[in-house]
Amino acid sequence: MSPGDEQGYTDYGDTGHTRTRLPEGDPYGGAPRHGGRRSSRSLVTVVGVVVLLVAAIAFATKDNTHSKNPTTTRGPQPQSAPTAPSGTRPVETKSVGVPTGFAHTTQGAQSAASNYAVALGSTSMFNKDSRHTLLNLLYTPAAAARLQGPMDQAYSAGFLARMGLDARGNPPNGSTFVSRVIPVGTTVQEYTDNGTKIAVWYVGLIGMAGNASTDPVTSSWKTWTLDLRWSDGDWKIASDTQKDGPAPVPGDDKAATSDEISKAIEEYGGFTYAR
């Protein structure tokens, strides 16, 4: 992995004897902990609606041409072996900060899927202009055109307000909004020269770090499956779906304070992900 940039949004349920230690007092300004968790669950529900909406639209309008082609030869199928790092730099170019120009190979497709998941899980998706830029950059023209309207409706002013953001996706003064995707690994579910399906297993961070926040930054584990097509010299997303997990048992880690989270977000950038 080389330096570059940047939800998965579920709460952990009961996990037997596993404990989570918190700082003395509440890390987010003294707000009752149970109130924050209820608000977090509401946030989970809202974001889940967004994911389901996008998935439903993509499924309903999905182009099945390449799957119906009897002459297409499928390549590697999902395997139990871990994704092995190759040491090969994935790309040399970026567009609006997002790696682009991936190789026309399974390795290139896996690198593309990881980096696209990072971009689509970033705070840029909560601003209309940057969201449109990402849709047009990362999706096929047909997919971008059909998703733009529903995405704008999903990321409505009311939705943003429930997340503590203003109409342009900005957090209140003194607060830091966090939305990051950190890929753990990828697998090739199917591959042809024209299209491939890549699953990205990742941990996501989302929430508001601030003294008045009732939705502290939480982590969750998801699998994001991207149906990629080779288009205009690069891999583009034709459709995508997400599902929960697999999630490890949470450790006995002490939760950070709001200031610590905000400082970490400012100081630690993301990566350009390679297979």
PDB file of C-alpha atoms in Angstrom:
ATOM      1  CA  MET A   1       0.000   0.000   0.000  1.00  0.00           C
ATOM      2  CA  SER A   2       1.209   3.486  -0.802  1.00  0.00           C
ATOM      3  CA  PRO A   3       0.066   6.819   0.672  1.00  0.00           C
ATOM      4  CA  GLY A   4      -3.123   8.201  -0.881  1.00  0.00           C
ATOM      5  CA  ASP A   5      -6.482   9.000   0.712  1.00  0.00           C
ATOM      6  CA  GLU A   6      -9.523   7.888   2.916  1.00  0.00           C
ATOM      7  CA  GLN A   7     -19.303   2.818   6.223  1.00  0.00           C
ATOM      8  CA  GLY A   8     -20.641   0.015   7.034  1.00  0.00           C
ATOM      9  CA  TYR A   9     -22.721   1.156   9.858  1.00  0.00           C
ATOM     10  CA  THR A  10     -23.892  -1.370  12.379  1.00  0.00           C
ATOM     11  CA  ASP A  11     -23.765  -1.584  16.154  1.00  0.00           C
ATOM     12  CA  TYR A  12     -22.369  -4.686  17.832  1.00  0.00           C
ATOM     13  CA  GLY A  13     -24.948  -6.651  19.740  1.00  0.00           C
ATOM     14  CA  ASP A  14     -24.428  -8.672  22.918  1.00  0.00           C
ATOM     15  CA  THR A  15     -21.203 -10.627  22.746  1.00  0.00           C
ATOM     16  CA  GLY A  16     -21.186 -12.725  25.881  1.00  0.00           C
ATOM     17  CA  HIS A  17     -18.331 -11.755  28.214  1.00  0.00           C
ATOM     18  CA  THR A  18     -16.654  -9.371  25.767  1.00  0.00           C
ATOM     19  CA  ARG A  19     -16.277  -5.932  27.332  1.00  0.00           C
ATOM     20  CA  THR A  20     -15.736  -2.444  25.921  1.00  0.00           C
ATOM     21  CA  ARG A  21     -14.004   0.015  28.220  1.00  0.00           C
ATOM     22  CA  LEU A  22     -14.929   3.691  28.001  1.00  0.00           C
ATOM     23  CA  PRO A  23     -13.102   6.747  29.297  1.00  0.00           C
ATOM     24  CA  GLU A  24     -14.279   8.115  32.609  1.00  0.00           C
ATOM     25  CA  GLY A  25     -17.345  10.208  31.903  1.00  0.00           C
ATOM     26  CA  ASP A  26     -18.723  10.166  28.379  1.00  0.00           C
ATOM     27  CA  PRO A  27     -16.120  10.704  25.623  1.00  0.00           C
ATOM     28  CA  TYR A  28     -18.518  12.866  23.643  1.00  0.00           C
ATOM     29  CA  GLY A  29     -19.311  15.676  26.028  1.00  0.00           C
ATOM     30  CA  GLY A  30     -21.311  14.021  28.788  1.00  0.00           C
ATOM     31  CA  ALA A  31     -24.283  12.960  26.682  1.00  0.00           C
ATOM     32  CA  PRO A  32     -25.929   9.832  28.151  1.00  0.00           C
ATOM     33  CA  ARG A  33     -24.394   6.772  26.516  1.00  0.00           C
ATOM     34  CA  HIS A  34     -27.698   5.013  26.008  1.00  0.00           C
ATOM     35  CA  GLY A  35     -29.094   8.019  24.153  1.00  0.00           C
ATOM     36  CA  GLY A  36     -26.166   7.992  21.744  1.00  0.00           C
ATOM     37  CA  ARG A  37     -26.657   4.300  20.986  1.00  0.00           C
ATOM     38  CA  ARG A  38     -30.325   4.832  20.179  1.00  0.00           C
ATOM     39  CA  SER A  39     -29.339   7.645  17.851  1.00  0.00           C
ATOM     40  CA  SER A  40     -26.645   5.451  16.316  1.00  0.00           C
ATOM     41  CA  ARG A  41     -29.214   2.763  15.612  1.00  0.00           C
ATOM     42  CA  SER A  42     -31.365   5.360  13.869  1.00  0.00           C
ATOM     43  CA  LEU A  43     -28.344   6.337  11.792  1.00  0.00           C
ATOM     44  CA  VAL A  44     -27.754   2.688  10.964  1.00  0.00           C
ATOM     45  CA  THR A  45     -31.324   2.373   9.740  1.00  0.00           C
ATOM     46  CA  VAL A  46     -31.136   5.499   7.592  1.00  0.00           C
ATOM     47  CA  VAL A  47     -27.835   4.570   5.954  1.00  0.00           C
ATOM     48  CA  GLY A  48     -29.113   1.031   5.458  1.00  0.00           C
ATOM     49  CA  VAL A  49     -32.036   2.463   3.503  1.00  0.00           C
ATOM     50  CA  VAL A  50     -29.564   4.281   1.244  1.00  0.00           C
ATOM     51  CA  VAL A  51     -27.608   1.092   0.579  1.00  0.00           C
ATOM     52  CA  LEU A  52     -30.759  -0.916  -0.101  1.00  0.00           C
ATOM     53  CA  LEU A  53     -32.124   1.778  -2.390  1.00  0.00           C
ATOM     54  CA  VAL A  54     -28.981   1.852  -4.486  1.00  0.00           C
ATOM     55  CA  ALA A  55     -28.789  -1.933  -4.586  1.00  0.00           C
ATOM     56  CA  ALA A  56     -32.420  -2.243  -5.647  1.00  0.00           C
ATOM     57  CA  ILE A  57     -32.005   0.266  -8.464  1.00  0.00           C
ATOM     58  CA  ALA A  58     -28.814  -1.403  -9.664  1.00  0.00           C
ATOM     59  CA  PHE A  59     -30.439  -4.847  -9.600  1.00  0.00           C
ATOM     60  CA  ALA A  60     -33.551  -3.708 -11.421  1.00  0.00           C
ATOM     61  CA  THR A  61     -31.606  -2.095 -14.255  1.00  0.00           C
ATOM     62  CA  LYS A  62     -28.612  -4.417 -14.365  1.00  0.00           C
ATOM     63  CA  ASP A  63     -27.326  -5.293 -17.818  1.00  0.00           C
ATOM     64  CA  ASN A  64     -27.008  -9.081 -17.991  1.00  0.00           C
ATOM     65  CA  THR A  65     -25.514  -9.190 -21.481  1.00  0.00           C
ATOM     66  CA  HIS A  66     -22.145 -10.653 -20.553  1.00  0.00           C
ATOM     67  CA  SER A  67     -23.673 -13.281 -18.245  1.00  0.00           C
ATOM     68  CA  LYS A  68     -25.824 -14.560 -21.110  1.00  0.00           C
ATOM     69  CA  ASN A  69     -22.921 -14.908 -23.525  1.00  0.00           C
ATOM     70  CA  PRO A  70     -22.332 -18.677 -23.928  1.00  0.00           C
ATOM     71  CA  THR A  71     -18.839 -18.155 -25.366  1.00  0.00           C
ATOM     72  CA  THR A  72     -17.566 -16.240 -22.325  1.00  0.00           C
ATOM     73  CA  THR A  73     -14.954 -18.107 -20.315  1.00  0.00           C
ATOM     74  CA  ARG A  74     -15.011 -17.491 -16.625  1.00  0.00           C
ATOM     75  CA  GLY A  75     -11.746 -17.149 -14.801  1.00  0.00           C
ATOM     76  CA  PRO A  76     -10.825 -17.650 -11.158  1.00  0.00           C
ATOM     77  CA  GLN A  77     -13.648 -18.523  -8.784  1.00  0.00           C
ATOM     78  CA  PRO A  78     -13.758 -17.554  -5.095  1.00  0.00           C
ATOM     79  CA  GLN A  79     -11.078 -19.412  -3.152  1.00  0.00           C
ATOM     80  CA  SER A  80     -10.312 -19.856   0.524  1.00  0.00           C
ATOM     81  CA  ALA A  81      -6.718 -18.661   0.140  1.00  0.00           C
ATOM     82  CA  PRO A  82      -6.054 -15.115   1.414  1.00  0.00           C
ATOM     83  CA  THR A  83      -5.461 -12.286  -1.015  1.00  0.00           C
ATOM     84  CA  ALA A  84      -1.707 -12.258  -1.542  1.00  0.00           C
ATOM     85  CA  PRO A  85       0.013  -8.878  -1.939  1.00  0.00           C
ATOM     86  CA  SER A  86       1.923  -8.692  -5.205  1.00  0.00           C
ATOM     87  CA  GLY A  87       4.138  -5.696  -4.466  1.00  0.00           C
ATOM     88  CA  THR A  88       3.057  -4.121  -7.755  1.00  0.00           C
ATOM     89  CA  ARG A  89       2.019  -0.471  -7.629  1.00  0.00           C
ATOM     90  CA  PRO A  90      -1.600  -0.413  -8.863  1.00  0.00           C
ATOM     91  CA  VAL A  91      -1.609   2.880 -10.803  1.00  0.00           C
ATOM     92  CA  GLU A  92       0.389   6.032 -11.429  1.00  0.00           C
ATOM     93  CA  THR A  93      -2.552   8.377 -12.010  1.00  0.00           C
ATOM     94  CA  LYS A  94      -5.353   9.911  -9.982  1.00  0.00           C
ATOM     95  CA  SER A  95      -8.530  11.823 -10.815  1.00  0.00           C
ATOM     96  CA  VAL A  96      -9.944  14.138  -8.115  1.00  0.00           C
ATOM     97  CA  GLY A  97      -7.761  12.276  -5.647  1.00  0.00           C
ATOM     98  CA  VAL A  98      -9.046   8.819  -6.620  1.00  0.00           C
ATOM     99  CA  PRO A  99      -6.677   6.257  -8.215  1.00  0.00           C
ATOM    100  CA  THR A 100      -7.660   5.480 -11.812  1.00  0.00           C
ATOM    101  CA  GLY A 101      -6.250   3.693 -14.851  1.00  0.00           C
ATOM    102  CA  PHE A 102      -6.074   0.155 -13.447  1.00  0.00           C
ATOM    103  CA  ALA A 103      -4.666  -2.815 -15.333  1.00  0.00           C
ATOM    104  CA  HIS A 104      -6.982  -4.964 -17.444  1.00  0.00           C
ATOM    105  CA  THR A 105      -6.331  -7.994 -15.209  1.00  0.00           C
ATOM    106  CA  THR A 106      -7.814  -9.688 -12.144  1.00  0.00           C
ATOM    107  CA  GLN A 107      -5.193  -7.937 -10.025  1.00  0.00           C
ATOM    108  CA  GLY A 108      -6.109  -4.568 -11.539  1.00  0.00           C
ATOM    109  CA  ALA A 109      -9.802  -5.236 -10.931  1.00  0.00           C
ATOM    110  CA  GLN A 110      -9.201  -6.070  -7.269  1.00  0.00           C
ATOM    111  CA  SER A 111      -7.145  -2.920  -6.765  1.00  0.00           C
ATOM    112  CA  ALA A 112      -9.835  -0.870  -8.508  1.00  0.00           C
ATOM    113  CA  ALA A 113     -12.612  -2.336  -6.361  1.00  0.00           C
ATOM    114  CA  SER A 114     -10.716  -1.572  -3.138  1.00  0.00           C
ATOM    115  CA  ASN A 115      -9.956   2.021  -4.080  1.00  0.00           C
ATOM    116  CA  TYR A 116     -13.467   2.638  -5.397  1.00  0.00           C
ATOM    117  CA  ALA A 117     -14.947   1.368  -2.119  1.00  0.00           C
ATOM    118  CA  VAL A 118     -12.710   3.801  -0.225  1.00  0.00           C
ATOM    119  CA  ALA A 119     -13.875   6.724  -2.370  1.00  0.00           C
ATOM    120  CA  LEU A 120     -17.566   5.806  -2.165  1.00  0.00           C
ATOM    121  CA  GLY A 121     -17.311   5.371   1.601  1.00  0.00           C
ATOM    122  CA  SER A 122     -15.760   8.806   2.128  1.00  0.00           C
ATOM    123  CA  THR A 123     -17.254  12.076   3.338  1.00  0.00           C
ATOM    124  CA  SER A 124     -17.261  13.271  -0.293  1.00  0.00           C
ATOM    125  CA  MET A 125     -20.474  11.310  -0.834  1.00  0.00           C
ATOM    126  CA  PHE A 126     -22.314  13.647   1.548  1.00  0.00           C
ATOM    127  CA  ASN A 127     -21.791  16.708  -0.678  1.00  0.00           C
ATOM    128  CA  LYS A 128     -23.858  16.894  -3.862  1.00  0.00           C
ATOM    129  CA  ASP A 129     -21.148  18.230  -6.180  1.00  0.00           C
ATOM    130  CA  SER A 130     -18.423  15.824  -5.078  1.00  0.00           C
ATOM    131  CA  ARG A 131     -20.906  12.932  -5.077  1.00  0.00           C
ATOM    132  CA  HIS A 132     -21.822  13.607  -8.711  1.00  0.00           C
ATOM    133  CA  THR A 133     -18.128  13.755  -9.589  1.00  0.00           C
ATOM    134  CA  LEU A 134     -17.496  10.371  -7.984  1.00  0.00           C
ATOM    135  CA  LEU A 135     -20.521   8.756  -9.624  1.00  0.00           C
ATOM    136  CA  ASN A 136     -19.455   9.932 -13.063  1.00  0.00           C
ATOM    137  CA  LEU A 137     -15.854   8.893 -12.462  1.00  0.00           C
ATOM    138  CA  LEU A 138     -16.349   5.445 -10.953  1.00  0.00           C
ATOM    139  CA  TYR A 139     -19.553   4.112 -12.522  1.00  0.00           C
ATOM    140  CA  THR A 140     -20.377   3.276 -16.106  1.00  0.00           C
ATOM    141  CA  PRO A 141     -22.228   6.127 -17.852  1.00  0.00           C
ATOM    142  CA  ALA A 142     -25.508   4.186 -17.739  1.00  0.00           C
ATOM    143  CA  ALA A 143     -25.147   3.357 -14.045  1.00  0.00           C
ATOM    144  CA  ALA A 144     -24.163   6.915 -13.110  1.00  0.00           C
ATOM    145  CA  ALA A 145     -27.142   8.341 -14.986  1.00  0.00           C
ATOM    146  CA  ARG A 146     -29.663   6.092 -13.278  1.00  0.00           C
ATOM    147  CA  LEU A 147     -28.173   6.490  -9.797  1.00  0.00           C
ATOM    148  CA  GLN A 148     -27.687  10.254  -9.639  1.00  0.00           C
ATOM    149  CA  GLY A 149     -31.338  11.169  -9.031  1.00  0.00           C
ATOM    150  CA  PRO A 150     -32.071   8.471  -6.439  1.00  0.00           C
ATOM    151  CA  MET A 151     -28.775   9.225  -4.696  1.00  0.00           C
ATOM    152  CA  ASP A 152     -29.673  12.911  -4.444  1.00  0.00           C
ATOM    153  CA  GLN A 153     -33.019  11.971  -2.935  1.00  0.00           C
ATOM    154  CA  ALA A 154     -31.383   9.581  -0.487  1.00  0.00           C
ATOM    155  CA  TYR A 155     -28.818  12.179   0.618  1.00  0.00           C
ATOM    156  CA  SER A 156     -31.565  14.728   1.244  1.00  0.00           C
ATOM    157  CA  ALA A 157     -31.244  17.721   3.558  1.00  0.00           C
ATOM    158  CA  GLY A 158     -33.360  15.869   6.105  1.00  0.00           C
ATOM    159  CA  PHE A 159     -31.087  12.824   5.983  1.00  0.00           C
ATOM    160  CA  LEU A 160     -27.979  14.990   6.360  1.00  0.00           C
ATOM    161  CA  ALA A 161     -29.573  16.839   9.290  1.00  0.00           C
ATOM    162  CA  ARG A 162     -30.232  13.550  11.077  1.00  0.00           C
ATOM    163  CA  MET A 163     -26.529  12.835  10.757  1.00  0.00           C
ATOM    164  CA  GLY A 164     -25.675  16.232  12.233  1.00  0.00           C
ATOM    165  CA  LEU A 165     -24.640  17.819   8.911  1.00  0.00           C
ATOM    166  CA  ASP A 166     -25.873  20.934   7.152  1.00  0.00           C
ATOM    167  CA  ALA A 167     -27.424  20.895   3.668  1.00  0.00           C
ATOM    168  CA  ARG A 168     -23.967  20.843   2.035  1.00  0.00           C
ATOM    169  CA  GLY A 169     -22.734  17.959   4.143  1.00  0.00           C
ATOM    170  CA  ASN A 170     -20.645  20.046   6.536  1.00  0.00           C
ATOM    171  CA  PRO A 171     -20.439  19.290  10.274  1.00  0.00           C
ATOM    172  CA  PRO A 172     -21.028  21.929  12.972  1.00  0.00           C
ATOM    173  CA  ASN A 173     -18.122  24.137  14.030  1.00  0.00           C
ATOM    174  CA  GLY A 174     -15.909  22.273  16.453  1.00  0.00           C
ATOM    175  CA  SER A 175     -17.048  18.843  15.262  1.00  0.00           C
ATOM    176  CA  THR A 176     -15.492  16.343  12.843  1.00  0.00           C
ATOM    177  CA  PHE A 177     -17.657  14.104  10.686  1.00  0.00           C
ATOM    178  CA  VAL A 178     -16.031  10.740  10.012  1.00  0.00           C
ATOM    179  CA  SER A 179     -16.851   8.345   7.165  1.00  0.00           C
ATOM    180  CA  ARG A 180     -14.120   5.962   6.050  1.00  0.00           C
ATOM    181  CA  VAL A 181     -13.814   2.544   4.459  1.00  0.00           C
ATOM    182  CA  ILE A 182     -10.687   0.499   5.147  1.00  0.00           C
ATOM    183  CA  PRO A 183     -10.420  -2.608   2.927  1.00  0.00           C
ATOM    184  CA  VAL A 184      -9.123  -5.765   4.600  1.00  0.00           C
ATOM    185  CA  GLY A 185      -9.049  -7.994   1.515  1.00  0.00           C
ATOM    186  CA  THR A 186     -10.678  -8.854  -1.795  1.00  0.00           C
ATOM    187  CA  THR A 187     -11.767 -11.935  -3.684  1.00  0.00           C
ATOM    188  CA  VAL A 188     -12.632 -12.537  -7.338  1.00  0.00           C
ATOM    189  CA  GLN A 189     -16.072 -14.093  -7.639  1.00  0.00           C
ATOM    190  CA  GLU A 190     -16.014 -14.228 -11.437  1.00  0.00           C
ATOM    191  CA  TYR A 191     -13.896 -12.802 -14.225  1.00  0.00           C
ATOM    192  CA  THR A 192     -14.075 -12.222 -17.980  1.00  0.00           C
ATOM    193  CA  ASP A 193     -12.221  -9.802 -20.227  1.00  0.00           C
ATOM    194  CA  ASN A 194     -15.266  -7.523 -20.264  1.00  0.00           C
ATOM    195  CA  GLY A 195     -16.490  -7.823 -16.713  1.00  0.00           C
ATOM    196  CA  THR A 196     -15.646  -9.072 -13.256  1.00  0.00           C
ATOM    197  CA  LYS A 197     -17.282  -9.350  -9.859  1.00  0.00           C
ATOM    198  CA  ILE A 198     -15.083  -8.440  -6.889  1.00  0.00           C
ATOM    199  CA  ALA A 199     -16.010  -8.698  -3.202  1.00  0.00           C
ATOM    200  CA  VAL A 200     -14.265  -6.296  -0.817  1.00  0.00           C
ATOM    201  CA  TRP A 201     -14.219  -7.124   2.891  1.00  0.00           C
ATOM    202  CA  TYR A 202     -13.793  -3.950   4.911  1.00  0.00           C
ATOM    203  CA  VAL A 203     -14.126  -2.226   8.243  1.00  0.00           C
ATOM    204  CA  GLY A 204     -15.997   1.078   8.204  1.00  0.00           C
ATOM    205  CA  LEU A 205     -15.936   4.106  10.482  1.00  0.00           C
ATOM    206  CA  ILE A 206     -18.807   6.558  10.749  1.00  0.00           C
ATOM    207  CA  GLY A 207     -20.056   9.125  13.219  1.00  0.00           C
ATOM    208  CA  MET A 208     -19.554  12.623  14.550  1.00  0.00           C
ATOM    209  CA  ALA A 209     -16.635  13.514  16.803  1.00  0.00           C
ATOM    210  CA  GLY A 210     -17.538  16.582  18.839  1.00  0.00           C
ATOM    211  CA  ASN A 211     -18.350  17.646  22.374  1.00  0.00           C
ATOM    212  CA  ALA A 212     -22.078  17.876  21.613  1.00  0.00           C
ATOM    213  CA  SER A 213     -22.281  14.687  19.517  1.00  0.00           C
ATOM    214  CA  THR A 214     -24.735  11.960  20.480  1.00  0.00           C
ATOM    215  CA  ASP A 215     -23.483   9.701  17.650  1.00  0.00           C
ATOM    216  CA  PRO A 216     -19.861   8.829  18.484  1.00  0.00           C
ATOM    217  CA  VAL A 217     -17.678   7.383  15.749  1.00  0.00           C
ATOM    218  CA  THR A 218     -18.296   3.632  15.593  1.00  0.00           C
ATOM    219  CA  SER A 219     -16.868   0.793  13.538  1.00  0.00           C
ATOM    220  CA  SER A 220     -18.560  -2.031  11.654  1.00  0.00           C
ATOM    221  CA  TRP A 221     -17.640  -4.816   9.248  1.00  0.00           C
ATOM    222  CA  LYS A 222     -19.161  -5.267   5.798  1.00  0.00           C
ATOM    223  CA  THR A 223     -18.631  -6.997   2.463  1.00  0.00           C
ATOM    224  CA  TRP A 224     -19.086  -4.810  -0.619  1.00  0.00           C
ATOM    225  CA  THR A 225     -19.515  -6.655  -3.925  1.00  0.00           C
ATOM    226  CA  LEU A 226     -18.842  -4.631  -7.074  1.00  0.00           C
ATOM    227  CA  ASP A 227     -19.815  -5.736 -10.574  1.00  0.00           C
ATOM    228  CA  LEU A 228     -17.121  -4.083 -12.708  1.00  0.00           C
ATOM    229  CA  ARG A 229     -17.086  -3.617 -16.495  1.00  0.00           C
ATOM    230  CA  TRP A 230     -14.114  -2.734 -18.666  1.00  0.00           C
ATOM    231  CA  SER A 231     -15.086   0.627 -20.160  1.00  0.00           C
ATOM    232  CA  ASP A 232     -13.086   3.424 -21.776  1.00  0.00           C
ATOM    233  CA  GLY A 233      -9.752   1.972 -20.723  1.00  0.00           C
ATOM    234  CA  ASP A 234     -10.550   1.368 -17.049  1.00  0.00           C
ATOM    235  CA  TRP A 235     -12.720  -0.657 -14.694  1.00  0.00           C
ATOM    236  CA  LYS A 236     -16.103   0.947 -13.992  1.00  0.00           C
ATOM    237  CA  ILE A 237     -18.882  -0.076 -11.612  1.00  0.00           C
ATOM    238  CA  ALA A 238     -22.043  -1.372 -13.276  1.00  0.00           C
ATOM    239  CA  SER A 239     -23.778  -2.305 -10.015  1.00  0.00           C
ATOM    240  CA  ASP A 240     -22.926  -3.009  -6.373  1.00  0.00           C
ATOM    241  CA  THR A 241     -24.384  -4.546  -3.238  1.00  0.00           C
ATOM    242  CA  GLN A 242     -23.422  -4.726   0.434  1.00  0.00           C
ATOM    243  CA  LYS A 243     -24.000  -7.165   3.268  1.00  0.00           C
ATOM    244  CA  ASP A 244     -23.038  -7.318   6.940  1.00  0.00           C
ATOM    245  CA  GLY A 245     -19.870  -9.031   8.166  1.00  0.00           C
ATOM    246  CA  PRO A 246     -18.001 -11.154   8.661  1.00  0.00           C
ATOM    247  CA  ALA A 247     -17.234  -9.330  11.908  1.00  0.00           C
ATOM    248  CA  PRO A 248     -14.647 -10.416  14.495  1.00  0.00           C
ATOM    249  CA  VAL A 249     -15.392 -10.337  18.219  1.00  0.00           C
ATOM    250  CA  PRO A 250     -14.708  -6.772  19.434  1.00  0.00           C
ATOM    251  CA  GLY A 251     -11.684  -6.432  21.690  1.00  0.00           C
ATOM    252  CA  ASP A 252     -11.392  -4.954  25.156  1.00  0.00           C
ATOM    253  CA  ASP A 253     -10.263  -1.573  23.829  1.00  0.00           C
ATOM    254  CA  LYS A 254     -10.702   1.716  25.642  1.00  0.00           C
ATOM    255  CA  ALA A 255     -12.840   4.087  23.587  1.00  0.00           C
ATOM    256  CA  ALA A 256     -11.061   7.281  22.531  1.00  0.00           C
ATOM    257  CA  THR A 257     -12.277  10.738  23.429  1.00  0.00           C
ATOM    258  CA  SER A 258     -13.819  13.068  20.877  1.00  0.00           C
ATOM    259  CA  ASP A 259     -10.642  15.148  20.704  1.00  0.00           C
ATOM    260  CA  GLU A 260      -8.508  12.048  20.155  1.00  0.00           C
ATOM    261  CA  ILE A 261     -10.699  10.868  17.294  1.00  0.00           C
ATOM    262  CA  SER A 262     -10.754  14.306  15.652  1.00  0.00           C
ATOM    263  CA  LYS A 263      -6.975  14.590  15.919  1.00  0.00           C
ATOM    264  CA  ALA A 264      -6.474  11.108  14.479  1.00  0.00           C
ATOM    265  CA  ILE A 265      -8.713  11.866  11.502  1.00  0.00           C
ATOM    266  CA  GLU A 266      -6.722  15.027  10.792  1.00  0.00           C
ATOM    267  CA  GLU A 267      -3.302  13.397  11.218  1.00  0.00           C
ATOM    268  CA  TYR A 268      -3.782   9.986   9.594  1.00  0.00           C
ATOM    269  CA  GLY A 269      -4.541   9.809   5.898  1.00  0.00           C
ATOM    270  CA  GLY A 270      -5.641   6.778   3.933  1.00  0.00           C
ATOM    271  CA  PHE A 271      -3.888   4.657   1.319  1.00  0.00           C
ATOM    272  CA  THR A 272      -3.926   3.720  -2.313  1.00  0.00           C
ATOM    273  CA  TYR A 273      -4.851   0.053  -2.121  1.00  0.00           C
ATOM    274  CA  ALA A 274      -3.174  -2.597  -4.247  1.00  0.00           C
ATOM    275  CA  ARG A 275      -3.873  -6.294  -4.383  1.00  0.00           C
TER     276      ARG A 275
END
